[in-house]
PDB file of C-alpha atoms in Angstrom:
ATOM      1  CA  UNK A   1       2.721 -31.665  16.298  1.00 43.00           C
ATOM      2  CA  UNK A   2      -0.642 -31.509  18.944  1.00 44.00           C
ATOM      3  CA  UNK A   3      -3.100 -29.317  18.716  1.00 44.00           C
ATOM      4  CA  UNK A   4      -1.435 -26.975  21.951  1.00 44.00           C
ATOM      5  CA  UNK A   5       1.862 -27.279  20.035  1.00 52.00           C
ATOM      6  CA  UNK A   6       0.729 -25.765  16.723  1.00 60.00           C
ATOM      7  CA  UNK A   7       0.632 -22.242  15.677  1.00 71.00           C
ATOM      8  CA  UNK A   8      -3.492 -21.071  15.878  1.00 70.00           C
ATOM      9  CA  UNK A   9      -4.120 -17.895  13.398  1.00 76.00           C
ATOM     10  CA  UNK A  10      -7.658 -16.022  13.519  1.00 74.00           C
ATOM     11  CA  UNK A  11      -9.885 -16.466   9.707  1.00 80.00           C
ATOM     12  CA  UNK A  12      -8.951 -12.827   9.627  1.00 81.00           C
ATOM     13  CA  UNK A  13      -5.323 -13.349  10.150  1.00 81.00           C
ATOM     14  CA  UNK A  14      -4.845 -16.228   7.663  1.00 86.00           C
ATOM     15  CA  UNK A  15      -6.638 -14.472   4.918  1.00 88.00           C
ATOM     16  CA  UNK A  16      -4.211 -11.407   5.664  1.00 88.00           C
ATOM     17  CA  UNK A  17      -0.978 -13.604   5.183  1.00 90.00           C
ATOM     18  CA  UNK A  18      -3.101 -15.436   2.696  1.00 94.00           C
ATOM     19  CA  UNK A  19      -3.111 -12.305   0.683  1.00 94.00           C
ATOM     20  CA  UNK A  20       0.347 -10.900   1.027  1.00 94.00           C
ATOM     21  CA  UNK A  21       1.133 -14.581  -0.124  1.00 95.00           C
ATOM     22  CA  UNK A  22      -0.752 -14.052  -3.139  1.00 97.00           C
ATOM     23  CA  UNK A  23       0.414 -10.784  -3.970  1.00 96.00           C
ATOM     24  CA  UNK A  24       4.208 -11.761  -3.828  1.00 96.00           C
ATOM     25  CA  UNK A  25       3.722 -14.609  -6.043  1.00 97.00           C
ATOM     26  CA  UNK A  26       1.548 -12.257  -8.332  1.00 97.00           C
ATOM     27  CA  UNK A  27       4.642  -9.963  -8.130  1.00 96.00           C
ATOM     28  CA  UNK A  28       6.858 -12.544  -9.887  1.00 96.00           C
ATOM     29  CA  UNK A  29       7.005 -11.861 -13.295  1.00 95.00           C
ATOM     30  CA  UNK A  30       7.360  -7.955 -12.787  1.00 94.00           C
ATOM     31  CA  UNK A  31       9.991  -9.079 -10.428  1.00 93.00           C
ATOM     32  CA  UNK A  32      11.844 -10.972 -13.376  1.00 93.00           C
ATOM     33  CA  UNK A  33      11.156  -8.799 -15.910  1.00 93.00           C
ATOM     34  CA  UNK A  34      13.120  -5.671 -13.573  1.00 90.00           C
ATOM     35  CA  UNK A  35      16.223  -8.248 -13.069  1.00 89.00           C
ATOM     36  CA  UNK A  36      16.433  -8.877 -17.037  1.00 89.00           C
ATOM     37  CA  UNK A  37      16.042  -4.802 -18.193  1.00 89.00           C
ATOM     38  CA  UNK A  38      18.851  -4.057 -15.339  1.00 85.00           C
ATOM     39  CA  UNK A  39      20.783  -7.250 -16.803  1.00 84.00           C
ATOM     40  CA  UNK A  40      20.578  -5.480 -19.895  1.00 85.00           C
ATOM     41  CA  UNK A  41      21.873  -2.496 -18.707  1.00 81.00           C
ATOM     42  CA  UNK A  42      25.831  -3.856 -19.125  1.00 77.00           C
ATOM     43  CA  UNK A  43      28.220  -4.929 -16.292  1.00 76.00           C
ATOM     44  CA  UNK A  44      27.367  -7.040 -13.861  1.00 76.00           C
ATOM     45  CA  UNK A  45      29.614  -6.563 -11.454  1.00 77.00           C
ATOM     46  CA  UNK A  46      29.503  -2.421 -11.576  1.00 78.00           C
ATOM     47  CA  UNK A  47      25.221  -2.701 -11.994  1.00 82.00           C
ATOM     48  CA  UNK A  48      23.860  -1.615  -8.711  1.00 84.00           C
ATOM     49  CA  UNK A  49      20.441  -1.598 -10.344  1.00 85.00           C
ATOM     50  CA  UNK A  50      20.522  -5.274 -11.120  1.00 87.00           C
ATOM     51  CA  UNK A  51      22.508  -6.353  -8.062  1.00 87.00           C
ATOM     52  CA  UNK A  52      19.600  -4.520  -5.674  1.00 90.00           C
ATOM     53  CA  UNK A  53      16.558  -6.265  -7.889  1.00 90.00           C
ATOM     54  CA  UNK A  54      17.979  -9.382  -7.258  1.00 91.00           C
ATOM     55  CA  UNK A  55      18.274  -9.251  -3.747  1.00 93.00           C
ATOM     56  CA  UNK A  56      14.822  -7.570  -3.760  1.00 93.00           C
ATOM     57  CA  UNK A  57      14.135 -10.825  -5.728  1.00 94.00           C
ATOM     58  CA  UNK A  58      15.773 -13.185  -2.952  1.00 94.00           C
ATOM     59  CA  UNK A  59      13.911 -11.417   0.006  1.00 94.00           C
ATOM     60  CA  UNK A  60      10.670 -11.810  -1.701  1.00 95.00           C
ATOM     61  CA  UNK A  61      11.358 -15.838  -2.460  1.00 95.00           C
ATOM     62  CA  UNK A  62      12.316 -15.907   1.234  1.00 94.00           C
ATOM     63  CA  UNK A  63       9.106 -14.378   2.454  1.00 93.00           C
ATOM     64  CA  UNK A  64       7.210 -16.819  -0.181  1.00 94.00           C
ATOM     65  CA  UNK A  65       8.767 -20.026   1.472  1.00 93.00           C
ATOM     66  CA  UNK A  66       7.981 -18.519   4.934  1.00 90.00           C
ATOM     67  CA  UNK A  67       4.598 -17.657   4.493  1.00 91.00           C
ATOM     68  CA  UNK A  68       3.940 -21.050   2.200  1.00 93.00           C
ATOM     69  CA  UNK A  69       4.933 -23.102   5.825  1.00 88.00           C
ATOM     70  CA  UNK A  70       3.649 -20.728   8.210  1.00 86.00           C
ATOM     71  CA  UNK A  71      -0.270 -21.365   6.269  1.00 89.00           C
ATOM     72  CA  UNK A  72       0.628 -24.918   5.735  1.00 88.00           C
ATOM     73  CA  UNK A  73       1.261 -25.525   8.891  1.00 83.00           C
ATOM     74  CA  UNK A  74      -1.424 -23.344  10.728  1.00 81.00           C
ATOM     75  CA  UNK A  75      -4.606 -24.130  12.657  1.00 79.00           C
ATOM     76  CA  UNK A  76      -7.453 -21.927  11.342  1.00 80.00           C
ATOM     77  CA  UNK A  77      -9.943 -20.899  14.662  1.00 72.00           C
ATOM     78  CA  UNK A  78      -9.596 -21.134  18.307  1.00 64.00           C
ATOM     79  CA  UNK A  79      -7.136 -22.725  19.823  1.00 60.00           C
ATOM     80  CA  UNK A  80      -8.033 -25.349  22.062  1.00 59.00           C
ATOM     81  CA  UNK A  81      -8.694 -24.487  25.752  1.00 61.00           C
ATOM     82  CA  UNK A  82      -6.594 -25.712  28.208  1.00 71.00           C
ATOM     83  CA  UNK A  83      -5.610 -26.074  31.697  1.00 83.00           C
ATOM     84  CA  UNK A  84      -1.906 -24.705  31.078  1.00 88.00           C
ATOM     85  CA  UNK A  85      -0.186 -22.119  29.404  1.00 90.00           C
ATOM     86  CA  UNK A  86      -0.016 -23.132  25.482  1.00 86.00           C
ATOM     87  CA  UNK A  87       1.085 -21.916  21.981  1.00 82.00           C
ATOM     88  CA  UNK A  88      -1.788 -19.312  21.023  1.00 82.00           C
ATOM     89  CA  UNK A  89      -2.262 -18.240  24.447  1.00 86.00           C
ATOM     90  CA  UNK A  90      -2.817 -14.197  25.851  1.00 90.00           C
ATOM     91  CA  UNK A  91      -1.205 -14.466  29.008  1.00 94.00           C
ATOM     92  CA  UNK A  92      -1.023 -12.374  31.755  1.00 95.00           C
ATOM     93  CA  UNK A  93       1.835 -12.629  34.159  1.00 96.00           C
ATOM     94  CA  UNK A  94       3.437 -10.397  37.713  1.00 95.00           C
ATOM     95  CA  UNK A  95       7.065 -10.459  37.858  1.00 92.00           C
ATOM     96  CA  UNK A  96       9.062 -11.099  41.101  1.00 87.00           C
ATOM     97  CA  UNK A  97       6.574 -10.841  44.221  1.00 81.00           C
ATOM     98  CA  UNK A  98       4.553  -7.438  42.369  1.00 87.00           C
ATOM     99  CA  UNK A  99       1.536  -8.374  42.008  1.00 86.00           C
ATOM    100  CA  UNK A 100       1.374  -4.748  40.322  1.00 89.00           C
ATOM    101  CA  UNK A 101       4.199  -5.296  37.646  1.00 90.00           C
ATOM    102  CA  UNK A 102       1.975  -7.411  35.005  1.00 93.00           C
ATOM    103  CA  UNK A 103       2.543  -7.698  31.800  1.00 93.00           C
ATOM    104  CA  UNK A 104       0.082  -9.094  28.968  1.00 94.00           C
ATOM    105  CA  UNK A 105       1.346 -10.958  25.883  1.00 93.00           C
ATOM    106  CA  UNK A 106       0.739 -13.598  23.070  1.00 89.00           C
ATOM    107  CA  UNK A 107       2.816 -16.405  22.866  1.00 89.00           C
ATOM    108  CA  UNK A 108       3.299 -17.558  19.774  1.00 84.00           C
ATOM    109  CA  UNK A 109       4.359 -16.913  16.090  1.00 77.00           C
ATOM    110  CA  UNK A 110       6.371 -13.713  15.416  1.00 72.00           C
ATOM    111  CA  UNK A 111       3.866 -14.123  11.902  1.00 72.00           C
ATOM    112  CA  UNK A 112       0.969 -12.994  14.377  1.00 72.00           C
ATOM    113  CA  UNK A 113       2.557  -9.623  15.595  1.00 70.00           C
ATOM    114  CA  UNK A 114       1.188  -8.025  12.735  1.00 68.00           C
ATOM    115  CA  UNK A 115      -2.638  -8.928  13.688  1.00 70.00           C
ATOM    116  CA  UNK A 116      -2.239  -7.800  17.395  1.00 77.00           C
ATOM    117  CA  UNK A 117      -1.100  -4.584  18.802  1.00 83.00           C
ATOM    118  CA  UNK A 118      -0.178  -7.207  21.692  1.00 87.00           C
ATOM    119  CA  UNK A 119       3.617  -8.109  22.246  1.00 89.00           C
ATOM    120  CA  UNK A 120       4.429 -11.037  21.104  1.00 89.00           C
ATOM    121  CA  UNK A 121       6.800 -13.666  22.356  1.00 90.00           C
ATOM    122  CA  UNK A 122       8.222 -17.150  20.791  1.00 87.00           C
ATOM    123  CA  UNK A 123       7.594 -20.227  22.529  1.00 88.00           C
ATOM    124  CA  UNK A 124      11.450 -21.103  21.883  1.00 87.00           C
ATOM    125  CA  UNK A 125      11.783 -17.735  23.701  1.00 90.00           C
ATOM    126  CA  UNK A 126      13.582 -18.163  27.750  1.00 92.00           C
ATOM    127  CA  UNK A 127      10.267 -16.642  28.921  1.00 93.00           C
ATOM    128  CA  UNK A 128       8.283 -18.936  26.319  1.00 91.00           C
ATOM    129  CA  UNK A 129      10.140 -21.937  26.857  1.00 92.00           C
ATOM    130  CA  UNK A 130       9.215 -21.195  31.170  1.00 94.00           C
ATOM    131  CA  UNK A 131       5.449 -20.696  31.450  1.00 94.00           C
ATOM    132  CA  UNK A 132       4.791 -23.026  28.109  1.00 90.00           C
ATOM    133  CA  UNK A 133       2.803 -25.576  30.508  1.00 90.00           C
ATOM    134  CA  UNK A 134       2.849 -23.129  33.664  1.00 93.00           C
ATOM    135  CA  UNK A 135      -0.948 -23.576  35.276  1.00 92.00           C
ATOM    136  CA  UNK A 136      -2.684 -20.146  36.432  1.00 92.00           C
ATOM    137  CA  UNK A 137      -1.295 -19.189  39.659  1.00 93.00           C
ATOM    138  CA  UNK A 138       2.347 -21.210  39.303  1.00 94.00           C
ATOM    139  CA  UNK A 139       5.776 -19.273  39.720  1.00 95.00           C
ATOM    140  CA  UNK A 140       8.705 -20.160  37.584  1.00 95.00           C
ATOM    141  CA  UNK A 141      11.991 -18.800  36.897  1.00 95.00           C
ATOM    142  CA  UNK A 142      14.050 -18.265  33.761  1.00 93.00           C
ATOM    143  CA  UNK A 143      17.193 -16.963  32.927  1.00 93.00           C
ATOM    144  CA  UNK A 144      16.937 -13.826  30.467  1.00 88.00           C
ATOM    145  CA  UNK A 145      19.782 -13.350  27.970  1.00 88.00           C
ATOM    146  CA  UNK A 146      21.407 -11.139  29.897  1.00 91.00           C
ATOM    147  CA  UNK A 147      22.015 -13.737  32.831  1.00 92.00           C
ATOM    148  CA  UNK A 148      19.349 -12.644  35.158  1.00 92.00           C
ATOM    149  CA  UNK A 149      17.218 -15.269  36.791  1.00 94.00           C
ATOM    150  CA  UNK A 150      13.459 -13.573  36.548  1.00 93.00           C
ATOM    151  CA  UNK A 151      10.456 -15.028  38.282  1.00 95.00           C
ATOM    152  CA  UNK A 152       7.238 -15.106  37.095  1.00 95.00           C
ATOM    153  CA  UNK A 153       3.789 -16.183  38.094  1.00 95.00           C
ATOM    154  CA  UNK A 154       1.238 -16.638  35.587  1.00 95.00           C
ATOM    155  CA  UNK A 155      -2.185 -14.807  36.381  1.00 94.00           C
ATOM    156  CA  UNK A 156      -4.046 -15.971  33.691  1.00 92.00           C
ATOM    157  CA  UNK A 157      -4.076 -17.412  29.865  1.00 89.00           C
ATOM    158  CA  UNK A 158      -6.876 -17.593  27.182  1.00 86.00           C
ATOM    159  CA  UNK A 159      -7.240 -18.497  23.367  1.00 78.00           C
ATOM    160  CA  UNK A 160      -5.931 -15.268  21.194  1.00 74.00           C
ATOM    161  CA  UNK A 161      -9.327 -14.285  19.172  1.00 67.00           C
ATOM    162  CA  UNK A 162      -6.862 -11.989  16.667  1.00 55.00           C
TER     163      UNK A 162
END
């Protein structure tokens, strides 16, 4: 994975996700200790009580796992500056001809949404996977889910600073 490839989090975000991380693993023995009283509780297959702390239990582990590669993974600062669009990026884009129909977004990690009031769009997205690359001032055209081909040109980009 390159540098423009990687996912780039703020210190500020990473400590954030670094803390939820450490809370839900902190979490785990309360977490056990619910499933075994609602265990105790009788029938398995009629106990609602121990049937929701389990999947409580499975959601957590999920978000554990998810968290545990999103910080392994991650780049801690600014993300390298570029001449084209990358992963990490604010970027400013008109749609069609409209130079008046902008729209400003991050494109990156869906983990990063909750450190930015910005929207935030996947690079495996149709509108990520089209300007990933895209120099300021280029037009290109993707196909939305819905069908549509939509053009966009790319007015600017810059390093998120979360």
């Amino acid at each position: 994975m390159s540098t423009t490839d990687a996912t780039w989090l703020s210190q500020d975000a990473y400590d954030r996700l670094q803390s939820e991380l450490n809370d839900l693993i902190a979490a785990r023995p309360a977490m056990a200790a619910e499933i075994n009283a609602r265990r105790e509780e009788g029938d398995l297959k009629e106990n609602g009580g121990y049937h929701a702390a389990r999947e409580e239990q499975g959601k957590a582990e999920g978000r554990i796992r998810q968290l545990q590669e999103l910080l392994r993974v991650a780049h801690v600062g600014e993300a390298p500056r570029g001449d084209s669009v990358s992963i990490g990026n604010v970027v400013v884009i008109y749609f069609d001809d409209d130079t008046e129909d902008t729209e400003t977004f991050l494109l990156g990690s869906r983990e990063i949404a909750a450190t930015t009031d910005l929207t935030v769009y996947s690079p495996e997205s149709a509108l990520g996977q089209a300007i990933l690359g895209a120099r300021k001032g280029q037009t290109v055209t993707y196909t939305a889910p819905s069908g549509v081909d939509i053009k966009v040109t790319v007015v600017s980009f810059e390093a998120f600073g979360g």
